[in-house]
mmCIF file of C-alpha atoms in Angstrom:
data_model
loop_
_atom_site.group_PDB
_atom_site.id
_atom_site.type_symbol
_atom_site.label_atom_id
_atom_site.label_comp_id
_atom_site.label_asym_id
_atom_site.label_seq_id
_atom_site.Cartn_x
_atom_site.Cartn_y
_atom_site.Cartn_z
ATOM 1 C CA MET A 398 6.700 38.558 -6.935
ATOM 2 C CA ASN A 399 4.908 39.793 -9.099
ATOM 3 C CA LEU A 400 6.177 39.309 -12.564
ATOM 4 C CA ASP A 401 4.968 40.858 -16.087
ATOM 5 C CA CYS A 402 6.332 38.941 -18.351
ATOM 6 C CA THR A 403 4.344 39.139 -21.375
ATOM 7 C CA SER A 404 4.242 38.156 -25.196
ATOM 8 C CA GLN A 405 5.071 41.554 -26.017
ATOM 9 C CA SER A 406 7.432 41.909 -23.932
ATOM 10 C CA LEU A 407 9.367 38.211 -25.528
ATOM 11 C CA ALA A 408 9.018 40.097 -29.224
ATOM 12 C CA ALA A 409 10.610 43.077 -28.041
ATOM 13 C CA ALA A 410 14.141 41.173 -26.762
ATOM 14 C CA HIS A 411 16.716 40.136 -28.842
ATOM 15 C CA GLY A 412 19.967 37.520 -28.987
ATOM 16 C CA PRO A 413 19.835 34.191 -26.703
ATOM 17 C CA ALA A 414 17.801 35.748 -24.106
ATOM 18 C CA ARG A 415 14.710 35.954 -26.566
ATOM 19 C CA ARG A 416 15.571 32.518 -27.866
ATOM 20 C CA GLN A 417 15.260 31.150 -24.382
ATOM 21 C CA ALA A 418 12.233 32.824 -23.276
ATOM 22 C CA LEU A 419 10.737 31.449 -26.349
ATOM 23 C CA ARG A 420 11.607 27.879 -25.990
ATOM 24 C CA ALA A 421 10.102 27.703 -22.614
ATOM 25 C CA TRP A 422 7.027 29.324 -23.538
ATOM 26 C CA GLY A 423 6.086 27.029 -26.194
ATOM 27 C CA THR A 424 6.870 24.431 -24.087
ATOM 28 C CA GLY A 425 5.862 25.327 -20.170
ATOM 29 C CA GLY A 426 3.636 28.549 -20.575
ATOM 30 C CA LEU A 427 3.930 32.057 -18.748
ATOM 31 C CA TRP A 428 5.959 30.658 -16.019
ATOM 32 C CA ALA A 429 8.558 28.378 -17.557
ATOM 33 C CA ALA A 430 9.047 31.579 -19.933
ATOM 34 C CA CYS A 431 9.410 33.927 -16.925
ATOM 35 C CA GLY A 432 11.731 30.787 -15.491
ATOM 36 C CA ALA A 433 13.696 31.358 -18.615
ATOM 37 C CA TRP A 434 14.282 35.206 -18.322
ATOM 38 C CA ASP A 435 15.729 34.908 -14.497
ATOM 39 C CA ALA A 436 18.249 32.069 -16.156
ATOM 40 C CA THR A 437 19.294 34.539 -18.732
ATOM 41 C CA GLY A 438 20.783 36.809 -15.900
ATOM 42 C CA VAL A 439 21.270 40.594 -16.546
ATOM 43 C CA ALA A 440 20.886 40.258 -19.959
ATOM 44 C CA GLY A 441 17.383 39.152 -20.006
ATOM 45 C CA TRP A 442 15.747 41.410 -17.106
ATOM 46 C CA ALA A 443 17.902 44.500 -19.299
ATOM 47 C CA ALA A 444 15.519 43.504 -22.515
ATOM 48 C CA LEU A 445 12.156 43.415 -20.177
ATOM 49 C CA MET A 446 13.046 46.483 -19.157
ATOM 50 C CA SER A 447 13.930 48.084 -22.275
ATOM 51 C CA ALA A 448 10.725 46.780 -23.571
ATOM 52 C CA GLY A 449 9.074 49.254 -21.151
ATOM 53 C CA GLN A 450 7.964 46.214 -18.577
ATOM 54 C CA PRO A 451 8.402 46.924 -15.071
ATOM 55 C CA ALA A 452 10.749 43.330 -13.724
ATOM 56 C CA VAL A 453 9.891 43.115 -10.355
ATOM 57 C CA ALA A 454 7.296 45.525 -8.304
ATOM 58 C CA GLN A 455 9.144 47.142 -5.872
ATOM 59 C CA ALA A 456 6.803 46.293 -2.856
ATOM 60 C CA ALA A 457 6.951 42.665 -3.349
ATOM 61 C CA PRO A 458 10.048 40.482 -1.683
ATOM 62 C CA ARG A 459 12.589 38.934 -3.705
ATOM 63 C CA VAL A 460 11.467 35.797 -4.378
ATOM 64 C CA ALA A 461 13.440 33.887 -7.247
ATOM 65 C CA PRO A 462 10.814 32.321 -10.176
ATOM 66 C CA ARG A 463 10.550 28.937 -10.969
ATOM 67 C CA ALA A 464 10.039 27.632 -14.018
ATOM 68 C CA ASP A 465 7.640 24.924 -13.188
ATOM 69 C CA SER A 466 4.116 24.804 -12.205
ATOM 70 C CA PRO A 467 3.896 25.025 -8.139
ATOM 71 C CA GLU A 468 3.569 21.333 -6.481
ATOM 72 C CA VAL A 469 0.870 21.091 -4.295
ATOM 73 C CA GLY A 470 0.167 18.336 -1.570
ATOM 74 C CA VAL A 471 -3.179 16.672 -1.792
ATOM 75 C CA ASP A 472 -5.321 14.741 1.166
ATOM 76 C CA PRO A 473 -5.514 11.075 -1.223
ATOM 77 C CA ALA A 474 -9.188 11.773 -1.267
ATOM 78 C CA LEU A 475 -9.072 14.427 -3.139
ATOM 79 C CA VAL A 476 -6.939 12.082 -6.158
ATOM 80 C CA THR A 477 -9.380 9.023 -4.894
ATOM 81 C CA SER A 478 -12.734 11.037 -5.909
ATOM 82 C CA GLY A 479 -11.754 12.472 -9.185
ATOM 83 C CA LEU A 480 -11.445 16.323 -7.697
ATOM 84 C CA THR A 481 -7.764 16.959 -8.528
ATOM 85 C CA ALA A 482 -8.346 15.333 -12.325
ATOM 86 C CA ARG A 483 -11.077 17.975 -12.949
ATOM 87 C CA TRP A 484 -9.401 20.853 -11.434
ATOM 88 C CA ALA A 485 -5.803 20.375 -13.389
ATOM 89 C CA GLN A 486 -8.675 19.884 -16.971
ATOM 90 C CA ALA A 487 -10.071 23.101 -16.149
ATOM 91 C CA MET A 488 -6.711 24.270 -15.092
ATOM 92 C CA ARG A 489 -5.266 23.165 -18.306
ATOM 93 C CA ARG A 490 -8.084 25.029 -20.362
ATOM 94 C CA ASP A 491 -8.228 27.993 -18.733
ATOM 95 C CA LEU A 492 -4.409 29.154 -16.828
ATOM 96 C CA GLY A 493 -3.057 26.893 -19.991
ATOM 97 C CA TRP A 494 -1.115 24.998 -16.431
ATOM 98 C CA SER A 495 -2.042 22.740 -14.041
ATOM 99 C CA ALA A 496 -0.384 22.164 -10.427
ATOM 100 C CA ARG A 497 1.652 19.294 -9.464
ATOM 101 C CA TRP A 498 -0.164 17.130 -7.355
ATOM 102 C CA THR A 499 1.557 15.519 -4.435
ATOM 103 C CA PRO A 500 -0.799 12.853 -2.548
ATOM 104 C CA LEU A 501 -0.119 12.927 1.120
ATOM 105 C CA PRO A 502 -2.195 12.290 4.204
ATOM 106 C CA SER A 503 -3.442 15.212 5.787
ATOM 107 C CA GLY A 504 -0.935 15.211 9.129
ATOM 108 C CA ALA A 505 2.104 14.723 7.054
ATOM 109 C CA LEU A 506 0.677 17.140 3.948
ATOM 110 C CA LEU A 507 0.702 20.310 6.932
ATOM 111 C CA ARG A 508 4.485 19.644 8.391
ATOM 112 C CA ALA A 509 5.313 19.812 4.822
ATOM 113 C CA LEU A 510 3.933 23.058 3.983
ATOM 114 C CA ALA A 511 4.984 24.395 7.627
ATOM 115 C CA ASP A 512 8.520 23.137 6.560
ATOM 116 C CA GLY A 513 7.927 24.821 3.209
ATOM 117 C CA HIS A 514 8.934 21.403 1.048
ATOM 118 C CA ILE A 515 5.558 22.168 -0.566
ATOM 119 C CA ASP A 516 4.122 25.595 -2.468
ATOM 120 C CA MET A 517 0.977 25.041 -1.434
ATOM 121 C CA GLY A 518 -1.618 22.107 0.287
ATOM 122 C CA VAL A 519 -5.051 21.080 0.085
ATOM 123 C CA TYR A 520 -5.856 19.236 2.857
ATOM 124 C CA LEU A 521 -8.533 18.174 5.117
ATOM 125 C CA ASP A 522 -10.091 19.286 8.496
ATOM 126 C CA HIS A 523 -6.884 18.753 10.863
ATOM 127 C CA PRO A 524 -5.985 20.264 14.346
ATOM 128 C CA LEU A 525 -2.866 20.999 13.236
ATOM 129 C CA ALA A 526 -3.399 23.560 10.319
ATOM 130 C CA GLU A 527 -4.998 25.856 13.401
ATOM 131 C CA GLN A 528 -1.478 25.090 15.076
ATOM 132 C CA LEU A 529 0.490 25.674 12.479
ATOM 133 C CA SER A 530 -1.628 29.170 11.452
ATOM 134 C CA ARG A 531 -0.897 30.735 15.110
ATOM 135 C CA GLU A 532 2.515 30.169 14.995
ATOM 136 C CA GLY A 533 2.519 31.933 11.844
ATOM 137 C CA LEU A 534 4.321 28.831 9.513
ATOM 138 C CA ILE A 535 1.071 28.859 6.959
ATOM 139 C CA HIS A 536 -1.103 31.293 6.109
ATOM 140 C CA ASP A 537 -3.851 32.116 3.146
ATOM 141 C CA MET A 538 -6.363 29.112 4.599
ATOM 142 C CA HIS A 539 -9.411 29.114 2.840
ATOM 143 C CA THR A 540 -12.531 26.365 2.677
ATOM 144 C CA LEU A 541 -13.376 24.825 -0.697
ATOM 145 C CA ALA A 542 -15.245 22.282 -0.515
ATOM 146 C CA ARG A 543 -17.194 19.868 2.718
ATOM 147 C CA THR A 544 -17.639 16.320 2.811
ATOM 148 C CA ASP A 545 -19.319 13.983 4.681
ATOM 149 C CA VAL A 546 -17.954 11.340 7.487
ATOM 150 C CA LEU A 547 -19.775 7.808 6.996
ATOM 151 C CA LEU A 548 -19.523 4.439 9.793
ATOM 152 C CA LEU A 549 -19.468 1.581 7.155
ATOM 153 C CA GLY A 550 -19.852 -1.760 8.848
ATOM 154 C CA PRO A 551 -21.289 -5.410 8.165
ATOM 155 C CA THR A 552 -25.451 -5.324 7.174
ATOM 156 C CA GLN A 553 -25.733 -6.793 10.753
ATOM 157 C CA ASP A 554 -25.555 -5.377 13.704
ATOM 158 C CA GLU A 555 -22.628 -6.787 15.047
ATOM 159 C CA ALA A 556 -21.331 -4.199 17.707
ATOM 160 C CA GLY A 557 -25.019 -3.420 18.826
ATOM 161 C CA ILE A 558 -24.884 0.509 17.957
ATOM 162 C CA ARG A 559 -28.606 0.661 16.556
ATOM 163 C CA SER A 560 -29.641 2.294 19.778
ATOM 164 C CA GLU A 561 -26.985 4.611 19.935
ATOM 165 C CA ALA A 562 -28.153 8.144 20.225
ATOM 166 C CA SER A 563 -24.651 10.247 19.104
ATOM 167 C CA PRO A 564 -21.473 8.913 16.664
ATOM 168 C CA ALA A 565 -19.548 9.534 19.766
ATOM 169 C CA ALA A 566 -21.120 6.666 21.421
ATOM 170 C CA ALA A 567 -22.366 4.331 18.358
ATOM 171 C CA LEU A 568 -17.866 4.144 17.727
ATOM 172 C CA ARG A 569 -17.101 3.577 21.173
ATOM 173 C CA GLN A 570 -19.781 0.474 20.854
ATOM 174 C CA VAL A 571 -17.910 -0.332 18.111
ATOM 175 C CA LEU A 572 -14.045 -0.229 19.674
ATOM 176 C CA ALA A 573 -15.640 -2.124 22.676
ATOM 177 C CA ALA A 574 -17.004 -4.722 20.261
ATOM 178 C CA HIS A 575 -13.645 -5.156 18.645
ATOM 179 C CA ALA A 576 -11.714 -5.403 22.176
ATOM 180 C CA ALA A 577 -14.126 -7.956 22.786
ATOM 181 C CA GLY A 578 -13.683 -10.309 19.591
ATOM 182 C CA ALA A 579 -17.213 -9.783 18.727
ATOM 183 C CA ALA A 580 -16.599 -7.656 15.755
ATOM 184 C CA ARG A 581 -13.871 -6.323 13.313
ATOM 185 C CA TRP A 582 -12.535 -2.672 13.597
ATOM 186 C CA LEU A 583 -10.109 -1.067 10.717
ATOM 187 C CA PRO A 584 -8.612 2.173 12.132
ATOM 188 C CA PRO A 585 -8.102 4.902 9.874
ATOM 189 C CA PRO A 586 -4.750 5.551 8.061
ATOM 190 C CA PRO A 587 -2.502 7.144 10.549
ATOM 191 C CA ASP A 588 -2.128 11.245 9.656
ATOM 192 C CA SER A 589 -5.022 11.123 7.910
ATOM 193 C CA ALA A 590 -7.754 13.668 8.547
ATOM 194 C CA LEU A 591 -9.880 10.751 9.684
ATOM 195 C CA ALA A 592 -7.587 9.615 12.373
ATOM 196 C CA ALA A 593 -7.848 12.615 13.558
ATOM 197 C CA TRP A 594 -11.370 13.084 13.804
ATOM 198 C CA LEU A 595 -11.657 10.144 15.906
ATOM 199 C CA ALA A 596 -8.763 11.718 17.870
ATOM 200 C CA ARG A 597 -11.124 14.734 18.583
ATOM 201 C CA LEU A 598 -13.553 12.447 19.966
ATOM 202 C CA GLY A 599 -11.450 10.965 22.629
ATOM 203 C CA LEU A 600 -11.414 7.458 20.779
ATOM 204 C CA ALA A 601 -8.101 6.903 19.300
ATOM 205 C CA GLU A 602 -6.665 4.114 20.651
ATOM 206 C CA PRO A 603 -9.670 0.850 21.438
ATOM 207 C CA PRO A 604 -10.867 -0.040 24.997
ATOM 208 C CA LYS A 605 -8.995 -2.501 26.990
ATOM 209 C CA SER A 606 -11.148 -6.040 26.693
ATOM 210 C CA ALA A 607 -12.495 -6.542 29.825
ATOM 211 C CA SER A 608 -12.680 -10.175 29.798
ATOM 212 C CA PRO A 609 -10.018 -12.892 30.356
ATOM 213 C CA PRO A 610 -6.994 -12.771 27.529
ATOM 214 C CA ASP A 611 -7.502 -16.742 27.214
ATOM 215 C CA ARG A 612 -11.083 -16.372 26.502
ATOM 216 C CA ALA A 613 -12.291 -17.018 23.367
ATOM 217 C CA PRO A 614 -14.872 -14.703 21.588
ATOM 218 C CA THR A 615 -18.637 -16.496 21.183
ATOM 219 C CA ARG A 616 -18.202 -16.343 17.859
ATOM 220 C CA ALA A 617 -15.990 -15.356 14.995
ATOM 221 C CA PRO A 618 -16.535 -11.965 13.761
ATOM 222 C CA ASN A 619 -18.304 -10.637 10.298
ATOM 223 C CA PRO A 620 -15.554 -10.306 7.423
ATOM 224 C CA THR A 621 -16.575 -7.026 7.004
ATOM 225 C CA PRO A 622 -15.357 -4.458 9.579
ATOM 226 C CA TYR A 623 -16.516 -1.334 10.917
ATOM 227 C CA ARG A 624 -14.228 1.537 8.796
ATOM 228 C CA LEU A 625 -14.843 5.360 8.566
ATOM 229 C CA ILE A 626 -14.427 6.811 5.501
ATOM 230 C CA THR A 627 -15.802 9.836 4.093
ATOM 231 C CA GLN A 628 -18.320 10.562 1.260
ATOM 232 C CA ALA A 629 -16.244 10.984 -1.300
ATOM 233 C CA GLU A 630 -13.831 8.423 -0.987
ATOM 234 C CA TRP A 631 -16.928 5.770 -0.591
ATOM 235 C CA GLN A 632 -18.351 7.318 -3.865
ATOM 236 C CA ALA A 633 -15.074 6.236 -5.642
ATOM 237 C CA GLU A 634 -14.428 3.096 -4.044
ATOM 238 C CA ARG A 635 -18.395 2.189 -5.166
ATOM 239 C CA ALA A 636 -17.820 3.053 -8.615
ATOM 240 C CA SER A 637 -14.545 1.274 -8.571
ATOM 241 C CA ALA A 638 -15.592 -2.229 -7.440
ATOM 242 C CA GLY A 639 -19.299 -2.480 -9.037
ATOM 243 C CA ARG A 640 -20.990 -5.509 -8.132
ATOM 244 C CA GLN A 641 -18.091 -7.226 -6.970
ATOM 245 C CA ALA A 642 -18.167 -4.838 -3.582
ATOM 246 C CA PRO A 643 -18.685 -6.721 -0.670
ATOM 247 C CA ALA A 644 -21.859 -6.285 1.336
ATOM 248 C CA THR A 645 -21.715 -3.393 3.614
ATOM 249 C CA ARG A 646 -24.305 -0.904 5.770
ATOM 250 C CA ILE A 647 -23.611 2.777 6.444
ATOM 251 C CA TRP A 648 -24.377 3.140 9.913
ATOM 252 C CA LEU A 649 -23.655 6.902 10.519
ATOM 253 C CA ALA A 650 -23.847 9.419 7.645
ATOM 254 C CA GLY A 651 -23.328 12.492 7.836
ATOM 255 C CA GLY A 652 -26.319 14.560 9.189
ATOM 256 C CA SER A 653 -24.437 17.549 11.053
ATOM 257 C CA ASP A 654 -21.272 19.725 11.244
ATOM 258 C CA LEU A 655 -20.142 17.042 13.512
ATOM 259 C CA MET A 656 -20.111 14.280 10.659
ATOM 260 C CA GLN A 657 -18.283 16.411 8.635
ATOM 261 C CA LEU A 658 -14.706 17.133 7.202
ATOM 262 C CA ARG A 659 -13.987 20.217 5.355
ATOM 263 C CA CYS A 660 -11.718 20.573 2.082
ATOM 264 C CA GLU A 661 -9.085 23.707 3.272
ATOM 265 C CA LEU A 662 -6.219 24.953 1.602
ATOM 266 C CA ALA A 663 -2.969 27.048 3.032
ATOM 267 C CA ARG A 664 0.304 28.271 1.834
ATOM 268 C CA PRO A 665 3.607 28.464 3.442
ATOM 269 C CA PHE A 666 5.082 31.486 4.909
ATOM 270 C CA ARG A 667 9.131 30.104 4.253
ATOM 271 C CA THR A 668 8.224 29.786 0.025
ATOM 272 C CA ARG A 669 6.553 31.597 -2.593
ATOM 273 C CA HIS A 670 5.747 29.905 -5.352
ATOM 274 C CA PRO A 671 5.117 32.566 -8.137
ATOM 275 C CA GLY A 672 2.240 30.581 -9.446
ATOM 276 C CA ALA A 673 0.440 29.664 -5.819
ATOM 277 C CA ASN A 674 -1.342 33.202 -5.374
ATOM 278 C CA MET A 675 -3.128 32.875 -8.386
ATOM 279 C CA LEU A 676 -3.942 29.079 -7.685
ATOM 280 C CA SER A 677 -5.693 29.906 -4.417
ATOM 281 C CA GLN A 678 -7.660 32.565 -6.285
ATOM 282 C CA TRP A 679 -8.107 30.620 -8.700
ATOM 283 C CA LEU A 680 -9.543 27.460 -6.617
ATOM 284 C CA ARG A 681 -11.453 29.526 -5.113
ATOM 285 C CA GLY A 682 -13.195 31.756 -7.919
ATOM 286 C CA PRO A 683 -16.314 29.949 -10.220
ATOM 287 C CA LEU A 684 -14.098 27.918 -12.286
ATOM 288 C CA GLY A 685 -12.822 26.106 -9.268
ATOM 289 C CA ARG A 686 -16.008 25.966 -7.721
ATOM 290 C CA GLN A 687 -17.378 24.055 -10.891
ATOM 291 C CA ALA A 688 -15.488 21.855 -10.867
ATOM 292 C CA VAL A 689 -16.365 20.759 -7.085
ATOM 293 C CA LYS A 690 -20.028 21.337 -8.146
ATOM 294 C CA GLY A 691 -18.915 18.149 -10.595
ATOM 295 C CA LEU A 692 -19.074 15.990 -8.111
ATOM 296 C CA PRO A 693 -21.995 16.686 -6.098
ATOM 297 C CA SER A 694 -22.405 12.860 -4.665
ATOM 298 C CA ALA A 695 -18.987 13.814 -3.147
ATOM 299 C CA TRP A 696 -18.326 17.252 -1.968
ATOM 300 C CA ARG A 697 -20.277 20.327 -1.628
ATOM 301 C CA PRO A 698 -18.535 23.549 -2.910
ATOM 302 C CA SER A 699 -18.154 26.450 0.508
ATOM 303 C CA SER A 700 -19.559 29.307 0.408
ATOM 304 C CA PRO A 701 -17.169 31.968 -1.483
ATOM 305 C CA ASN A 702 -14.654 33.469 0.614
#
């Protein structure tokens, strides 16, 4: 729905409809005022029309306006790294309102988006997105930024991965060392983009140990586990821990398209929040990209699209 709800239109109206819309404008901004107009019913729309402002574009689908800002599901990496906070600050300054962020693992986020439970999603690279797009459940897909995938682990090469030539081979060796009790492996959270990334390499489940089950490992593994993490989250984790951070080494870091995750946005077909399209354009525009550039060690903005 295209809403033409301006301060001049509000000033031209009279009675309870005008008072209700003005109160909403003062507390919630543009979308709140438009929602208040809708709540007044025929009288509110008649006031708008008498002021010479078209209430609804004839070609647009009829979608009830909402007085609140759009609810946007976001991967936790965006919150942890501070990117959503930077976006919110810039939105309030430029738009006068900010999205309502709802942290969700990328897999769960995309299912909620397809079901219309959220108004927009900003997720990390996940194969479910392409599937939902082919099924016609999500649209308006764009890449906003990229972050590297890191493999962290103990400072000593307990899994014997120093000479491995590929990420898949190194991770396969880590999982084998974990199964043998020679090293610790901390799997990524279920439904996360990193779990999906690992599954694409055919390494979703650790291999079974070839040793007899009652055979103890030759030595206790280091308490520091091998684990996957995004560059965005790793930067925030180091800043938060400071000098208390455990001794950790980065064994694999970026360097190829394989070792990256894209930060993407999409909107659902089932719901049409009046602010979601505007927000999609804003995030892809210069101010949204500037927020990404403000975290250069965590995110790299994509080319404008």
